[in-house]
Backbone as CSV, one residue per row, in Angstrom:
resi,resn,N_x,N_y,N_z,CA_x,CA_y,CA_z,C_x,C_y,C_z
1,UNK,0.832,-1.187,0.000,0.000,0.000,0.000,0.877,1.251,0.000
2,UNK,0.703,2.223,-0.675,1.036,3.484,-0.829,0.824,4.550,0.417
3,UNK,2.148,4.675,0.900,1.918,5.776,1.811,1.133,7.207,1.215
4,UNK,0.615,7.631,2.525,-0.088,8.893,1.694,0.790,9.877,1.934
5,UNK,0.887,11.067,1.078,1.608,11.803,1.547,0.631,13.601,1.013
6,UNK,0.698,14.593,1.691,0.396,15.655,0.974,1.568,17.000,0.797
7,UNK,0.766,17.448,0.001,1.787,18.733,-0.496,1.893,19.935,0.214
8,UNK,3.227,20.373,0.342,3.221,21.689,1.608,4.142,22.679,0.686
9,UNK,3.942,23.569,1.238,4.854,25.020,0.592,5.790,25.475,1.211
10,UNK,6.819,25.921,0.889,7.789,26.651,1.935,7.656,27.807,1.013
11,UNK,7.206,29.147,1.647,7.561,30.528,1.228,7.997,31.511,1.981
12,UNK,9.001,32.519,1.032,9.175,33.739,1.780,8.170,34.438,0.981
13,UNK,7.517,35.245,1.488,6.604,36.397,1.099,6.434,37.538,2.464
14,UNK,6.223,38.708,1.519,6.312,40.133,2.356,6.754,39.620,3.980
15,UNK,8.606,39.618,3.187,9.350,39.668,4.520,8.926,38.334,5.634
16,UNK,8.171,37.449,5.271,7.799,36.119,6.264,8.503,35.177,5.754
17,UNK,8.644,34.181,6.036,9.073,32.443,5.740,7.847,32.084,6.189
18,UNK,7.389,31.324,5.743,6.217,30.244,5.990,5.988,29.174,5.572
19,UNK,5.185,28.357,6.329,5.334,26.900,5.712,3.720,26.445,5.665
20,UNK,2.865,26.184,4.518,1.968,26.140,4.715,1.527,25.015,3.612
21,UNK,-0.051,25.126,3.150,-0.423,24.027,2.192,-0.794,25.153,1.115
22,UNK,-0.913,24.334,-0.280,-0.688,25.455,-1.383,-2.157,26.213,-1.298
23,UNK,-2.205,26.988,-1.815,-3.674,27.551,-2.202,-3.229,29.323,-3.053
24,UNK,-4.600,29.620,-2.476,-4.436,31.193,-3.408,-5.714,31.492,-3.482
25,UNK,-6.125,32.843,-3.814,-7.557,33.515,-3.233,-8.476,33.294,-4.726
26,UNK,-10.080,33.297,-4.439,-11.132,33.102,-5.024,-11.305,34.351,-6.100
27,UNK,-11.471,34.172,-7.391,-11.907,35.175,-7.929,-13.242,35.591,-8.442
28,UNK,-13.900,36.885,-8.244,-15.625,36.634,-7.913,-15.909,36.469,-8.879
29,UNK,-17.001,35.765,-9.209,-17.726,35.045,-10.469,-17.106,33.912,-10.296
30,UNK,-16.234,32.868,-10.345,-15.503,31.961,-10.324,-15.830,30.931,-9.185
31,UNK,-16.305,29.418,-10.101,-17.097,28.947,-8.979,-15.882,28.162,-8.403
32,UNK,-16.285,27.182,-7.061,-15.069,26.619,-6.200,-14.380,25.701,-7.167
33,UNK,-14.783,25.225,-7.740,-13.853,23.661,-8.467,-12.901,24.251,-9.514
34,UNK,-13.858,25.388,-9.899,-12.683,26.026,-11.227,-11.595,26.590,-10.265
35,UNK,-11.694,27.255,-9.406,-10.899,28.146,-8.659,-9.803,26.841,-8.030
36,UNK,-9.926,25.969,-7.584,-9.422,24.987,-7.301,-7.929,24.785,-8.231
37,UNK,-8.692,24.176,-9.031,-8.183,23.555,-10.995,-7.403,24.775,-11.121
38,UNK,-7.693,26.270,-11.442,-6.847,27.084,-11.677,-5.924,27.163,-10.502
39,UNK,-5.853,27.463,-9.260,-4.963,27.676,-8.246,-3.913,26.632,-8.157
40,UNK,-4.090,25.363,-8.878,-3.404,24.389,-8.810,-2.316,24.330,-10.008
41,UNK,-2.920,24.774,-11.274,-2.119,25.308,-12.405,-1.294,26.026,-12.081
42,UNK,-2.170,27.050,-11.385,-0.937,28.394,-11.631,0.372,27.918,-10.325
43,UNK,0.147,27.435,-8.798,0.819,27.226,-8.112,1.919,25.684,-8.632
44,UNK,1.573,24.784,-9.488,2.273,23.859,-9.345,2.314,23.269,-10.890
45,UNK,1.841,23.417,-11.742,1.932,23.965,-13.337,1.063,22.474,-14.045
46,UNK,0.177,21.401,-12.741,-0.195,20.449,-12.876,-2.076,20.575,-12.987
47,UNK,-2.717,19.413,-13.988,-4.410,19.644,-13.779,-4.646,18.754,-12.561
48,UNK,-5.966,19.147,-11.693,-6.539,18.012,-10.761,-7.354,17.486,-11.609
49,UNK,-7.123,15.978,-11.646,-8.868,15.375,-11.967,-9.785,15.123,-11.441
50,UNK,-9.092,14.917,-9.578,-10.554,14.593,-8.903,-10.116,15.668,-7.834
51,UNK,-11.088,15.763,-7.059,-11.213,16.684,-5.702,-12.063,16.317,-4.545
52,UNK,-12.179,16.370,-3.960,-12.860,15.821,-2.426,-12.700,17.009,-1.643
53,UNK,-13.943,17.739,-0.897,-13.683,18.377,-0.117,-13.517,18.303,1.446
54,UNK,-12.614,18.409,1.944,-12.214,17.746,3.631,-11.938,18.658,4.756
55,UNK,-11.804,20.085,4.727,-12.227,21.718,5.505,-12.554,22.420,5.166
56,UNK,-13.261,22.956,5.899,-13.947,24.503,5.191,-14.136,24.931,6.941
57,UNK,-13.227,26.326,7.459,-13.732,26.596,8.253,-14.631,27.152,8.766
58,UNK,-15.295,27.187,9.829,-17.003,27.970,10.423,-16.312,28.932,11.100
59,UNK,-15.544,29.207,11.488,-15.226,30.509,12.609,-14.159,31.456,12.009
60,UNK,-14.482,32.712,12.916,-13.874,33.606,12.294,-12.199,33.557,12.380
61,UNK,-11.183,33.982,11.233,-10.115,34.064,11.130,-9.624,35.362,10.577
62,UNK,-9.153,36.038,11.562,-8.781,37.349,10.741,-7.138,37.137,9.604
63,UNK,-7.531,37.763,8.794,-5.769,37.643,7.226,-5.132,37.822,8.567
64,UNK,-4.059,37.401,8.170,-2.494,37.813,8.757,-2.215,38.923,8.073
65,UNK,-2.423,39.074,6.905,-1.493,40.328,6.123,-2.947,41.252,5.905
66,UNK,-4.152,41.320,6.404,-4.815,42.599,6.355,-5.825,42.660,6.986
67,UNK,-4.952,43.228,8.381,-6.632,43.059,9.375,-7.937,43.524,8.745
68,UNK,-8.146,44.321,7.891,-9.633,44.182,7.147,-10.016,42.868,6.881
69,UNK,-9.380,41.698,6.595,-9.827,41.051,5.641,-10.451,39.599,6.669
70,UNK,-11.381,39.149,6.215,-11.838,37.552,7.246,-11.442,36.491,5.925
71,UNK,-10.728,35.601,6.618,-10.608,34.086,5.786,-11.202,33.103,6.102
72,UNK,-11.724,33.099,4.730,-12.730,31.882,4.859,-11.739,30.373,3.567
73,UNK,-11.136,29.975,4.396,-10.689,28.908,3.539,-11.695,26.975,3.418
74,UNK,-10.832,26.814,2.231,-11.192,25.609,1.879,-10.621,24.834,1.502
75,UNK,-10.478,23.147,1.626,-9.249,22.499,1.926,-9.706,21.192,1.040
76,UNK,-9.387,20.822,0.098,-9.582,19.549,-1.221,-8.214,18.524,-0.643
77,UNK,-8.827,17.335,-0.914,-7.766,16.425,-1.406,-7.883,15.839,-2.695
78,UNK,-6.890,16.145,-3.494,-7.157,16.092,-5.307,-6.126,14.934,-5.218
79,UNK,-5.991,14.344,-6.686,-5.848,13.676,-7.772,-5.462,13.764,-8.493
80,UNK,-4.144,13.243,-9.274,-3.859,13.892,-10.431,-2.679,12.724,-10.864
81,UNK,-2.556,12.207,-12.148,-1.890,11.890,-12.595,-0.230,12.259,-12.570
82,UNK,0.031,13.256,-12.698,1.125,13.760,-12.660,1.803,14.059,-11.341
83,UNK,1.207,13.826,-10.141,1.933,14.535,-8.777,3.361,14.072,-9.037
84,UNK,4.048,12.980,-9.367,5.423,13.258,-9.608,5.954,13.945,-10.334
85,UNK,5.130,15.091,-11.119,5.829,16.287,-12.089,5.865,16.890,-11.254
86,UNK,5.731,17.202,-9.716,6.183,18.465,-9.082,7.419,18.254,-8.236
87,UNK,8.095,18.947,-8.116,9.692,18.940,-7.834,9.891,19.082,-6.362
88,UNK,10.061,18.213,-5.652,10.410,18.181,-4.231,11.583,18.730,-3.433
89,UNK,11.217,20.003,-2.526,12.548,20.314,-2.179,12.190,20.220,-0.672
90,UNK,13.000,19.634,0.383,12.739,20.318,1.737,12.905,21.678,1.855
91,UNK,12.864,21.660,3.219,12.610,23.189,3.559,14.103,23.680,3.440
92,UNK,14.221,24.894,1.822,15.763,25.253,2.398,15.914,26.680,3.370
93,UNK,17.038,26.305,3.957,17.565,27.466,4.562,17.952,28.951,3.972
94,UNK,17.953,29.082,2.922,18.242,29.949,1.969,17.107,30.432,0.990
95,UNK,16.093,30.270,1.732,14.944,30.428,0.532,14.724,32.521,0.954
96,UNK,14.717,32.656,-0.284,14.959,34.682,-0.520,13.547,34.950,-1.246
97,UNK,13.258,36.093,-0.492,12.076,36.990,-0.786,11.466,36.631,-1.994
98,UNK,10.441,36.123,-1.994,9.519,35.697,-3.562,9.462,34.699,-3.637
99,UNK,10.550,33.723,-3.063,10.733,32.558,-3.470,9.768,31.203,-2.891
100,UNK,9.619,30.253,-3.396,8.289,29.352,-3.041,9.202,27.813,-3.518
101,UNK,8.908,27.132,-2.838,9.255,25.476,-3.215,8.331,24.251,-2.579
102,UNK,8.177,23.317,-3.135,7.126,22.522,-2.784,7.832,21.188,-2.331
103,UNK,6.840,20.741,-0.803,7.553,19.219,-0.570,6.618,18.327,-0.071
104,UNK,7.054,17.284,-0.595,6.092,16.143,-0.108,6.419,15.568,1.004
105,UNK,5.342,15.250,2.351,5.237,14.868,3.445,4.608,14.040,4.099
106,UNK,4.953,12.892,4.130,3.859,11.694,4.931,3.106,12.592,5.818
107,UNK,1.578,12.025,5.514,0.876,12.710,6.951,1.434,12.089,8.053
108,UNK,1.917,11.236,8.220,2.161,10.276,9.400,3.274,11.160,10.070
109,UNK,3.938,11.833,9.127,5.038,13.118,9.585,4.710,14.197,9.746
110,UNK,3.466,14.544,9.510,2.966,15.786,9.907,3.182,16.546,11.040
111,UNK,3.527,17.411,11.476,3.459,18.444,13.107,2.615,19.529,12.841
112,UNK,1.940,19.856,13.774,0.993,21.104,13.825,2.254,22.332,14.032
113,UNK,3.098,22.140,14.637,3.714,22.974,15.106,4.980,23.815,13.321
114,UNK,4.795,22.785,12.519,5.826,23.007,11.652,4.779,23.823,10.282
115,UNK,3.902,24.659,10.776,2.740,24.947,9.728,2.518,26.580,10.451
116,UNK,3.133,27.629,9.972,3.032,28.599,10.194,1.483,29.401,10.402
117,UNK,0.452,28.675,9.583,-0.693,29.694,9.873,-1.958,28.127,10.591
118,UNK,-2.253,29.155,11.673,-4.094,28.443,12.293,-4.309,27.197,11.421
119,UNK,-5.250,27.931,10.330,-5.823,27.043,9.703,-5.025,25.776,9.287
120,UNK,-3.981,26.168,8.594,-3.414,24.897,8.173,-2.942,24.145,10.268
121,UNK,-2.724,24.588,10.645,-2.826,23.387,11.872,-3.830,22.548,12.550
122,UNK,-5.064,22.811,11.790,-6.302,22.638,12.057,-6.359,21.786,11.221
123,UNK,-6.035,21.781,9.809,-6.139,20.594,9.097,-5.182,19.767,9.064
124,UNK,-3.947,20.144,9.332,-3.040,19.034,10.244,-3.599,17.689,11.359
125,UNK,-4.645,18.477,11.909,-5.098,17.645,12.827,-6.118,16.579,12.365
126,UNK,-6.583,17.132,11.370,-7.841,16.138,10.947,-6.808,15.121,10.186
127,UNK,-6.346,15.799,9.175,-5.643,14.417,8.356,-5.023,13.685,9.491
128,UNK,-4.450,13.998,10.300,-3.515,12.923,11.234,-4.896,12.191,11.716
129,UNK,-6.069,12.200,12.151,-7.283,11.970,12.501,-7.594,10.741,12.092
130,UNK,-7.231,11.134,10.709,-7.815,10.027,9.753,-9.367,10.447,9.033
């Protein structure tokens, strides 16, 4: 049997390092599955074929980067033929302003603690859940 594993991000952006799960914001008119399918293109240059939805949070979360703003995220486990077209790097030490790299992680290796924002530690917890 195939370990499972999911996909995490290491980024620097406006001056942060972070380590999170991929995503990217909704554009209006744009329903969830397309927004999905595109966020997945543009972040990892791969199509999903399937999707499953497994969080969506109920409570309030204020942005990190704009106290105006409330996040309302949503959390898929997709499918795709190609997940070995995306290029695995751990977390480097040297990662510079802009820069983004993607790594694959047994859930079984998962830590809440190694996931810079709330939400993603929240879904840390469920996948380890089962």
């Amino acid at each position: 049997m195939e370990e499972k594993k999911v996909l995490v991000t290491h980024e620097h952006r406006f001056g942060m390092r972070m380590t999170k799960f991929p995503g990217g914001g909704h554009i209006p008119g744009e329903g969830l599955a397309d927004c999905l399918k595109r966020e997945f293109m543009e972040e990892v240059g791969i199509v999903v074929e399937t999707a499953e939805l497994i969080y969506l949070n109920d409570f309030f979360q204020r942005s990190a980067f704009d106290p105006e703003e409330q996040l309302i995220v949503i959390y898929y486990r997709v499918k795709t033929k190609k997940a070995d077209e995306i290029v695995h790097t751990p977390y480097p030490e040297d990662l510079k302003e802009g820069e983004q790299v993607f790594e694959w992680i047994p859930i079984r290796e998962l830590q809440e603690k190694n996931f810079t924002f709330p939400l993603d530690r929240e879904v840390v917890k469920k996948l380890k859940a089962g």
